Coordinates of C-alpha atoms and ligand atoms in Angstrom, one line a residue:
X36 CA 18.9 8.6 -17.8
X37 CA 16.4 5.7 -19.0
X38 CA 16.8 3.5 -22.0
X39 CA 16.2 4.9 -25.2
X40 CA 12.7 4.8 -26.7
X41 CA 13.0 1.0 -28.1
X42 CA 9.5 -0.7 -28.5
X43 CA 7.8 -1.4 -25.8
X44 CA 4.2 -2.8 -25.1
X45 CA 3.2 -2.7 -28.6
X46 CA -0.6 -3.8 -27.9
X47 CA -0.7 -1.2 -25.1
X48 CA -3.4 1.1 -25.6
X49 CA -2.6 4.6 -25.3
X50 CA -5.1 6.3 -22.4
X51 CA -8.1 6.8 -24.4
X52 CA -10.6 6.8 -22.2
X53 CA -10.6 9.1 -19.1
X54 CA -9.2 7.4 -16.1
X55 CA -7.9 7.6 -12.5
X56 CA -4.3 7.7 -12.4
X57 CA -2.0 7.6 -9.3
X58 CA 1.6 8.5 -9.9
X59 CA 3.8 8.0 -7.4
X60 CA 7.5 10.5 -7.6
X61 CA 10.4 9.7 -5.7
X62 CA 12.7 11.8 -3.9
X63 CA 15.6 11.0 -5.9
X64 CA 13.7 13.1 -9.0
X65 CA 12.3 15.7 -6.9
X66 CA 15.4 16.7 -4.9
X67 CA 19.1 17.1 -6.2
X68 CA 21.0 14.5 -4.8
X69 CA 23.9 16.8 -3.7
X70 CA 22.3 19.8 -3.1
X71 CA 18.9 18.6 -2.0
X72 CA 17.5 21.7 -3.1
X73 CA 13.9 20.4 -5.1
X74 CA 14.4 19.7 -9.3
X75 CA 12.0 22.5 -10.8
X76 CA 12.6 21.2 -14.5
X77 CA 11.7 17.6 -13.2
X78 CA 8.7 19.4 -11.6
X79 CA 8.2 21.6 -14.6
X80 CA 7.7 18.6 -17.1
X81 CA 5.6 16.5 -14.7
X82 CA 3.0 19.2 -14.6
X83 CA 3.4 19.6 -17.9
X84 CA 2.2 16.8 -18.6
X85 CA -0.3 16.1 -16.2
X86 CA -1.8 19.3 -17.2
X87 CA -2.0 17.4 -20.6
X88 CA -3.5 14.4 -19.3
X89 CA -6.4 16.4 -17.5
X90 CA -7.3 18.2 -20.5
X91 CA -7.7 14.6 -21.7
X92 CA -10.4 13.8 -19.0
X93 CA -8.3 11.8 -16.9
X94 CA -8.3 12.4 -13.1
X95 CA -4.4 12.6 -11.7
X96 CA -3.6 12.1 -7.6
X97 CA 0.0 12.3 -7.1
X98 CA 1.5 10.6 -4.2
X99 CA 4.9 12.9 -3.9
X100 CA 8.2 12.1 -1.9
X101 CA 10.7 14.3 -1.6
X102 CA 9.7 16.2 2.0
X103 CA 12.7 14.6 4.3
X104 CA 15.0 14.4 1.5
X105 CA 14.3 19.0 1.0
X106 CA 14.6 19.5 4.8
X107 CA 17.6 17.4 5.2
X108 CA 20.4 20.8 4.4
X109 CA 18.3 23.4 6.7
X110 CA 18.0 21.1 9.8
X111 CA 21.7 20.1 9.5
X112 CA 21.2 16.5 8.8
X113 CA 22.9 14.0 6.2
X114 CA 20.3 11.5 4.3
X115 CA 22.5 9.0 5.1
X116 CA 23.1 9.0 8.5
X117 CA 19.5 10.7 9.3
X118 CA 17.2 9.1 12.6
X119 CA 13.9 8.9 13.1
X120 CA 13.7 13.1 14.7
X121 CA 15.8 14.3 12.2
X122 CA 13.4 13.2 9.7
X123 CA 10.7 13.9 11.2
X124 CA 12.1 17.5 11.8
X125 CA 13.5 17.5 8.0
X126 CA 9.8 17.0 6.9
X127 CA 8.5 19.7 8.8
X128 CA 11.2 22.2 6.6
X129 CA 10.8 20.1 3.5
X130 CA 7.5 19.8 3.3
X131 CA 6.5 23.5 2.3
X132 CA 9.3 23.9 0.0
X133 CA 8.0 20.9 -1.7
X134 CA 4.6 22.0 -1.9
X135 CA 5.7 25.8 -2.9
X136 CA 7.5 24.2 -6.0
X137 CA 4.2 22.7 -7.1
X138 CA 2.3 25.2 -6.1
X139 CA 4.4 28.1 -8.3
X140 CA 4.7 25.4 -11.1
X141 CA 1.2 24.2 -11.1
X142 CA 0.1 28.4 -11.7
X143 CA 2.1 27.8 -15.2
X144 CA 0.0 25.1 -16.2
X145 CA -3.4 26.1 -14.5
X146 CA -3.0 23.4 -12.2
X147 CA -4.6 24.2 -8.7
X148 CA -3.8 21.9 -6.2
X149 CA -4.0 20.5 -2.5
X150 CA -1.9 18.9 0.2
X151 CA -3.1 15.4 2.0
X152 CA -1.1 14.6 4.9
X153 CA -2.0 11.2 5.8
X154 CA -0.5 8.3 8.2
X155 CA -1.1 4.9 9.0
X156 CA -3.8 5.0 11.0
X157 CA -5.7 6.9 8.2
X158 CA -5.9 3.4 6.3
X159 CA -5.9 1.1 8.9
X160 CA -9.2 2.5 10.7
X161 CA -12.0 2.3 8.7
X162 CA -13.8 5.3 9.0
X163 CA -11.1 7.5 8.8
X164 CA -9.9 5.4 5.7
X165 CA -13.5 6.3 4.4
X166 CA -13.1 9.7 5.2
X167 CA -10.1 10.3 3.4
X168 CA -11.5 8.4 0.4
X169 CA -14.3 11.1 0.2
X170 CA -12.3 14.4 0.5
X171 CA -10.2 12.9 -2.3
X172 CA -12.8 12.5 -4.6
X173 CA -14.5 16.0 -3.6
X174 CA -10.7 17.5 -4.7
X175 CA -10.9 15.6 -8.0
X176 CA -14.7 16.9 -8.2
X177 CA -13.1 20.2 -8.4
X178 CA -10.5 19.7 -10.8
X179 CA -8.0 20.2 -8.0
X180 CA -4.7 17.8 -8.0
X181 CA -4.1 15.9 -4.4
X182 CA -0.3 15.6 -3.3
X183 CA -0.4 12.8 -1.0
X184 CA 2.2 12.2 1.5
X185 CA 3.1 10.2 4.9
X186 CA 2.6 13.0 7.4
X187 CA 6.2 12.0 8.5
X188 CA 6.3 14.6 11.0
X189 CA 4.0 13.3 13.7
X190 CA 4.7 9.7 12.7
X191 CA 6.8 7.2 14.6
X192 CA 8.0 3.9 13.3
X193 CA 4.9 2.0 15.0
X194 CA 2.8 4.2 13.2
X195 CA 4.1 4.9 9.7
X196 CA 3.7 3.6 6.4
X197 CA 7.5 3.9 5.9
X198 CA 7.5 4.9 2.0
X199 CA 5.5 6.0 0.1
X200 CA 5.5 3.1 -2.7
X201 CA 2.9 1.3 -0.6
X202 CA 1.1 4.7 0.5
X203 CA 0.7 5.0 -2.8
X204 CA -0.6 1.8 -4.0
X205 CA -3.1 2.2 -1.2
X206 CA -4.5 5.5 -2.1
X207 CA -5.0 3.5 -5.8
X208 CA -6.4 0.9 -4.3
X209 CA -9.0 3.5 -2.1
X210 CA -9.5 5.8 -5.2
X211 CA -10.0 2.2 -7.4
X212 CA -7.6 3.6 -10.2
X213 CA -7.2 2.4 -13.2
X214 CA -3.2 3.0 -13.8
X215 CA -0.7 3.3 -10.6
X216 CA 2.5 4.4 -12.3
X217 CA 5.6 4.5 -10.2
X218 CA 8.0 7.0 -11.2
X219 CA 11.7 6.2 -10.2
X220 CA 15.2 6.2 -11.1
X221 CA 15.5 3.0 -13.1
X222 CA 13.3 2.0 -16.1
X223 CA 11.7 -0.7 -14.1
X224 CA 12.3 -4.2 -12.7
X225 CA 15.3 -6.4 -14.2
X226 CA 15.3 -9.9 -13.6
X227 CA 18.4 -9.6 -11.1
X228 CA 20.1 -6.9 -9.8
X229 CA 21.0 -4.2 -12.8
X230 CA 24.4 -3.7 -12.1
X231 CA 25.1 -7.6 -13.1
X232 CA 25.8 -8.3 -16.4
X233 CA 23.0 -9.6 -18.7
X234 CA 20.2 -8.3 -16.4
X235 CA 17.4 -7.9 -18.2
X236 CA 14.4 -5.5 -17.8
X237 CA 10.7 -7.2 -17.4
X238 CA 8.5 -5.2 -19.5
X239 CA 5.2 -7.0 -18.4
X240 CA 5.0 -9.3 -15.6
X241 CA 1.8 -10.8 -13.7
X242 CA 2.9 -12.3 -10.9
X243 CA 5.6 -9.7 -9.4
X244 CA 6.3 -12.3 -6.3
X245 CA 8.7 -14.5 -8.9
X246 CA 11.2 -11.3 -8.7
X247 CA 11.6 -10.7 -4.9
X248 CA 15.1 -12.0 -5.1
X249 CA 16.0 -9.4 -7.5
X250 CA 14.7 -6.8 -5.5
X251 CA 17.1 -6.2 -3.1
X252 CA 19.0 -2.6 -3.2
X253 CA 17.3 0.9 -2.4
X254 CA 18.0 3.9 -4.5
X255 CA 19.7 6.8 -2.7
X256 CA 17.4 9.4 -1.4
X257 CA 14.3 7.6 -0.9
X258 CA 12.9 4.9 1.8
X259 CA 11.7 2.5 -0.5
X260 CA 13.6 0.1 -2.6
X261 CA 12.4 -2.0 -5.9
X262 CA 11.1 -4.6 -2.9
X263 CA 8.7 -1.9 -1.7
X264 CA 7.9 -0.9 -5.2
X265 CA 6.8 -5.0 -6.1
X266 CA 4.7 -4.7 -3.0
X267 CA 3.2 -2.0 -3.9
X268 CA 2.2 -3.1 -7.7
X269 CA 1.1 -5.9 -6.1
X270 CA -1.4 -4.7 -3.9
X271 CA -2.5 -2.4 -6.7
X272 CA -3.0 -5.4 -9.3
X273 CA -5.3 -7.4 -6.4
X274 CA -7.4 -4.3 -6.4
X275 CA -7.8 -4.3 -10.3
X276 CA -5.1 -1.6 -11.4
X277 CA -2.7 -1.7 -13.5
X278 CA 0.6 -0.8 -12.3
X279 CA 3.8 0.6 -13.8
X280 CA 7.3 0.8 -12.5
X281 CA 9.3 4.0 -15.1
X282 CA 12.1 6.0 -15.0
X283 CA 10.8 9.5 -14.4
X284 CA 13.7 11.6 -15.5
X285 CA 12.1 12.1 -19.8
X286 CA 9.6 14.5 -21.1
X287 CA 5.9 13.3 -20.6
X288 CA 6.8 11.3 -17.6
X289 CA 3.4 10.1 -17.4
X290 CA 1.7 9.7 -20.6
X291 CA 4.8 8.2 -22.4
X292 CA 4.4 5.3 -20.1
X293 CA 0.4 5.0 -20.6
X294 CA 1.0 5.1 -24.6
X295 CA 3.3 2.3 -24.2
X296 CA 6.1 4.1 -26.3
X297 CA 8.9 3.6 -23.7
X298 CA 10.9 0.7 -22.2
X299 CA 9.4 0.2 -18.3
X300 CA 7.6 -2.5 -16.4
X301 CA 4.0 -2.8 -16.9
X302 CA 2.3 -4.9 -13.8
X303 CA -0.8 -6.3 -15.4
X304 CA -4.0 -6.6 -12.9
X305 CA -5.6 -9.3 -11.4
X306 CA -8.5 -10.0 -13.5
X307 CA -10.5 -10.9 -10.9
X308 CA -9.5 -8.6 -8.6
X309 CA -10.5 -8.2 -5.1
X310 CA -13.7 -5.6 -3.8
X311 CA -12.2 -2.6 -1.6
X312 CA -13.2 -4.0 1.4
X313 CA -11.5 -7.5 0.7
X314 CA -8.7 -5.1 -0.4
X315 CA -8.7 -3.2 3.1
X316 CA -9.2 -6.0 4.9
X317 CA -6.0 -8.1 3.5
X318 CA -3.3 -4.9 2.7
X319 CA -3.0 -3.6 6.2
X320 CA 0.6 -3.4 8.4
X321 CA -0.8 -3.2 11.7
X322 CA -3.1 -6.4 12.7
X323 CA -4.3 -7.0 16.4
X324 CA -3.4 -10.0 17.0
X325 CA -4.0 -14.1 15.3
X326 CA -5.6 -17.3 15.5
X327 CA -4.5 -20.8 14.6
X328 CA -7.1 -22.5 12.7
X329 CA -7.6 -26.3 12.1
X330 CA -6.6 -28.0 8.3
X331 CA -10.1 -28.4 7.9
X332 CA -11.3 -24.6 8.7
X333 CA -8.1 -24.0 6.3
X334 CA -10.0 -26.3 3.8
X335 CA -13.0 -24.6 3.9
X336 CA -11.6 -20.8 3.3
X337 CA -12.1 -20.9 -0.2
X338 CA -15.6 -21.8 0.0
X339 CA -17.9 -18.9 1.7
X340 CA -17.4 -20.1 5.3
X341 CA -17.1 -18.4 8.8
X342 CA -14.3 -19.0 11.5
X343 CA -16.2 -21.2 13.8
X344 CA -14.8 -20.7 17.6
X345 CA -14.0 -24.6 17.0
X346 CA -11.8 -23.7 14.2
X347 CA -9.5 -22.5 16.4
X348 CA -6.5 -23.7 17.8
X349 CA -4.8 -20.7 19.6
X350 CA -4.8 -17.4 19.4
X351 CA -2.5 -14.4 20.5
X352 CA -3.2 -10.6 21.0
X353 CA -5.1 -8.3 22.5
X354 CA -7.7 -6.9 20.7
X355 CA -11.4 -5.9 20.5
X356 CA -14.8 -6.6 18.7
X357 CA -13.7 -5.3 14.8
X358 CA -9.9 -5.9 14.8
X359 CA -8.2 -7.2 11.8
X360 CA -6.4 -10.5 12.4
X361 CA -3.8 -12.8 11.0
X362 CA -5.2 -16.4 10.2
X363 CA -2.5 -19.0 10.3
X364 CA -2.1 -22.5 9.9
X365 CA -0.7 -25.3 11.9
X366 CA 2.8 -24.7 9.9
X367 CA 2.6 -20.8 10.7
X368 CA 1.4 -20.0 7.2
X369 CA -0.8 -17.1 7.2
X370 CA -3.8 -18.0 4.9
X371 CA -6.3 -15.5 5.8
X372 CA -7.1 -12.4 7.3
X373 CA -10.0 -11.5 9.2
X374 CA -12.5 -9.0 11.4
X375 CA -13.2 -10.6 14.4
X376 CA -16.8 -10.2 16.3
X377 CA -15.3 -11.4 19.1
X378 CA -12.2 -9.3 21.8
X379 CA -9.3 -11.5 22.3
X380 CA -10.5 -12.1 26.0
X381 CA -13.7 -13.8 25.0
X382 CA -11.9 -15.6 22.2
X383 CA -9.7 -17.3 24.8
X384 CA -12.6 -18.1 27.2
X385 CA -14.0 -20.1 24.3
X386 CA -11.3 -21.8 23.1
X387 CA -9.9 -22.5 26.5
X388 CA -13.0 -24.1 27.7
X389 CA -13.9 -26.3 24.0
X390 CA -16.9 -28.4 26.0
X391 CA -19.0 -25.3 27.8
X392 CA -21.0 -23.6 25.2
X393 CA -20.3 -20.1 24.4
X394 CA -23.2 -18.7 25.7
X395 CA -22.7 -19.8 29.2
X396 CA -19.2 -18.4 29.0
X397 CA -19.7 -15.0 27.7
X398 CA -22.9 -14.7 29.4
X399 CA -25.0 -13.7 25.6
X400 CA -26.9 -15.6 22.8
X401 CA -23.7 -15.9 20.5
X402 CA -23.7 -18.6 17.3
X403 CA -19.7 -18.3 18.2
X404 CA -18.7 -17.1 14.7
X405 CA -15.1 -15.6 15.1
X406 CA -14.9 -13.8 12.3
X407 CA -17.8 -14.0 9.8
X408 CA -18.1 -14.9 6.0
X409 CA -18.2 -11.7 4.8
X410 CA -14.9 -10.2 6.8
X411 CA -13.0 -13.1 6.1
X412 CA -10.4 -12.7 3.3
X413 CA -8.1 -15.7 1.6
X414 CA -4.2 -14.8 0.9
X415 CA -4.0 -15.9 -2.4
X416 CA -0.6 -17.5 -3.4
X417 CA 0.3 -14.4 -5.1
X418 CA -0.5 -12.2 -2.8
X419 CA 2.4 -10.4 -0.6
X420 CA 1.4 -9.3 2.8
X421 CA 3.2 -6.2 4.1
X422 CA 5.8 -7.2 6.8
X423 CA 4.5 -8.3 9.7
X424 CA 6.6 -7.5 12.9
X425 CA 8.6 -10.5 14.4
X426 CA 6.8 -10.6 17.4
X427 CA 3.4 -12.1 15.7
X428 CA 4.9 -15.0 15.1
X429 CA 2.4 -17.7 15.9
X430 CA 4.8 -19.5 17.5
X431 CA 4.5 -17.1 20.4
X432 CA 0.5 -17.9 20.5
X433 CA -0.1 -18.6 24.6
X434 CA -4.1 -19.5 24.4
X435 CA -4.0 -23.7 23.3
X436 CA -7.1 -25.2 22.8
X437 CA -8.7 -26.6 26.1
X438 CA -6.1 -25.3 28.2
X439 CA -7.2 -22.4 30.6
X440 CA -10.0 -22.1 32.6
X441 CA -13.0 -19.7 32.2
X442 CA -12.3 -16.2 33.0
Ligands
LIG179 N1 7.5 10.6 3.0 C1 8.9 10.7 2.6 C2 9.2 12.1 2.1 O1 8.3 12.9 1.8 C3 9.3 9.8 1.5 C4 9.1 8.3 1.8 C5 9.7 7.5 0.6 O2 10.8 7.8 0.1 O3 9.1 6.5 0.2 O4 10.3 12.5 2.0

């Protein structure tokens, strides 16, 4: 159990006016940990209080876990020892009796609500990204609660999210919400791991990359870990919210951490946080492929200016015209991500061939902009990108400048 009630945020302001609100549950509060059978009283006061915070005005999305962790008994599977088909067959079983609970629960409380099964490809392509944006705000329209989740069934690790701390964080981030709390099994982030003596909870934090180191650890049912979790707040501060990381296990789950009257960790947001495209373009996990870029071009990101194809130094990747791609430096920093105008074949005609202009080369009137002003976003110091595969290293990069021929 959390913390007794001690002061928290005093100068919080309790959730006055109506707001968006993403809560995010993990499986370690919706499933017993021995039994893995799903927690009705957990459920019970969650909608509970939800139900409370609708009749306030505010809008509620929950982003709920649980799925694998319900399916794990009838499929014959141990959480522990669990691959990638027995989870994706647990989720199939899980999934319904997850969504039965809320759905008997919700009837107590008037609460109607709907199931979104999403997976990475939902966020990473843009339409489709668009397209779930707009059924989720037709729900809301009707008073209906969406229960997100990673359609773990039909995903693979190439293609998945992987937990749902950062599916989360980006359905705040699509929904532009004004709170993103995280409900777990710990009141929030300590400043080293909390089994150590004198660790020390961090009730308000801006920058959440000073705590990576002591964010190692997972909790027992679930994917994600308190790493995940700082990812996730952090993507949700660059997009404006605010985010909170709470122990769920109390009465008023949700409300007790928006009034500020329990010990947690409040994630304050960026205050000049980044539009939703900037935020699409720079919190993806899939990227197509990268350029090197010149100190200068690296210079000139924070002013309003295009990747020039003379910016470049290599590149790697196959790709096509609206890709997102890495942007690195000489050192291997990524600084920037981008949407190119260009596929990675007529990239490296241009940069292999620096002296013919690129209109000869690709056969078109081209002014040879990469990636434009306007798709071009900076990585802030603060920001933390979501793990890149190994194999994008730009150390691997095979196109140096002026060294192919044309074709
Ligand atoms: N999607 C998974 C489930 O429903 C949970 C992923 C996570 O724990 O973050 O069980």
């Amino acid at each position: 159990m959390p913390a007794p009630q001690t002061a928290n945020q005093a100068s919080t302001p309790a959730p006055g006016r109506p707001g968006r609100i993403v809560v995010k549950i993990g499986s370690a509060l919706l499933a017993n940990t021995s039994r893995l059978t799903p927690r009705y009283g957990f459920i019970q006061r969650l909608l509970e209080d939800i139900a409370r915070l609708r009749s306030q005005g505010h809008d509620v999305i929950l982003c709920s876990s649980g799925a694998v962790a319900l399916g794990m008994r009838v499929v014959g599977a141990e959480p522990g020892s669990a691959g990638l088909s027995d989870k994706q067959a647990a989720a199939a079983c899980g999934m319904p009796q997850l969504l039965n609970a809320y759905k008997q629960v919700g009837y107590e409380f008037d609460l109607e609500i709907a199931q979104i099964l999403l997976t990475l490809g939902d966020f990473e392509d843009h339409r489709r990204f668009l397209n779930t944006r707009n059924t989720v705000h037709r729900l809301l329209e009707s008073r209906i609660i969406p229960i997100v989740n990673e359609n773990d069934t039909v995903t693979t690790e190439e293609i998945r999210v992987g937990d749902n701390d950062r599916l989360a964080a980006k359905i705040a981030q699509m929904v532009e919400a004004d709170h993103f709390v995280i409900l777990t099994t710990v009141d929030g982030l300590y400043d080293r791991n909390p089994s150590e003596p004198g660790a020390q909870l961090v009730e308000e934090v801006s920058d959440v990359s000073a705590y990576l180191q002591a964010a190692s650890g997972k909790t027992t049912l679930g994917t994600g870990g308190m790493l995940t979790k700082l990812q996730a707040a952090n993507m949700a501060q660059n997009a404006g919210v605010t985010a909170w990381i709470a122990h769920g296990d109390v009465d008023r789950p949700v409300s007790s951490v928006l009034s500020g009257e329990r010990r947690c960790t409040k994630c304050l947001p960026n205050p000049q946080p980044a539009s939703m495209w900037n935020s699409w373009l720079a919190d993806r996990l899939q990227m197509a492929g990268h350029l090197v870029i010149t100190d200068e071009a690296v210079a000139r990101l924070s002013g309003n200016h295009p990747i020039h194809r003379d910016d470049v130094l290599s590149m790697d990747g196959d790709y096509s015209r609206g890709d997102v791609l890495h942007i690195y430096d000489r050192e291997g920093v990524e600084r920037a991500r981008g949407l190119t105008d260009f596929t990675s074949e007529e990239t490296r005609v241009m940069i292999a061939n620096p002296d013919l202009p690129a209109d000869q080369l690709l056969g078109y009137q081209t002014h040879a902009e990469i990636i434009r002003a306007n798709n071009l976003v900076r990585l802030e110091g603060h920001h933390l990108p979501w793990d890149a595969p190994d194999d994008e290293a730009p150390q691997r990069r095979v196109v140096p400048r002026g060294g192919g021929t044309a074709g």
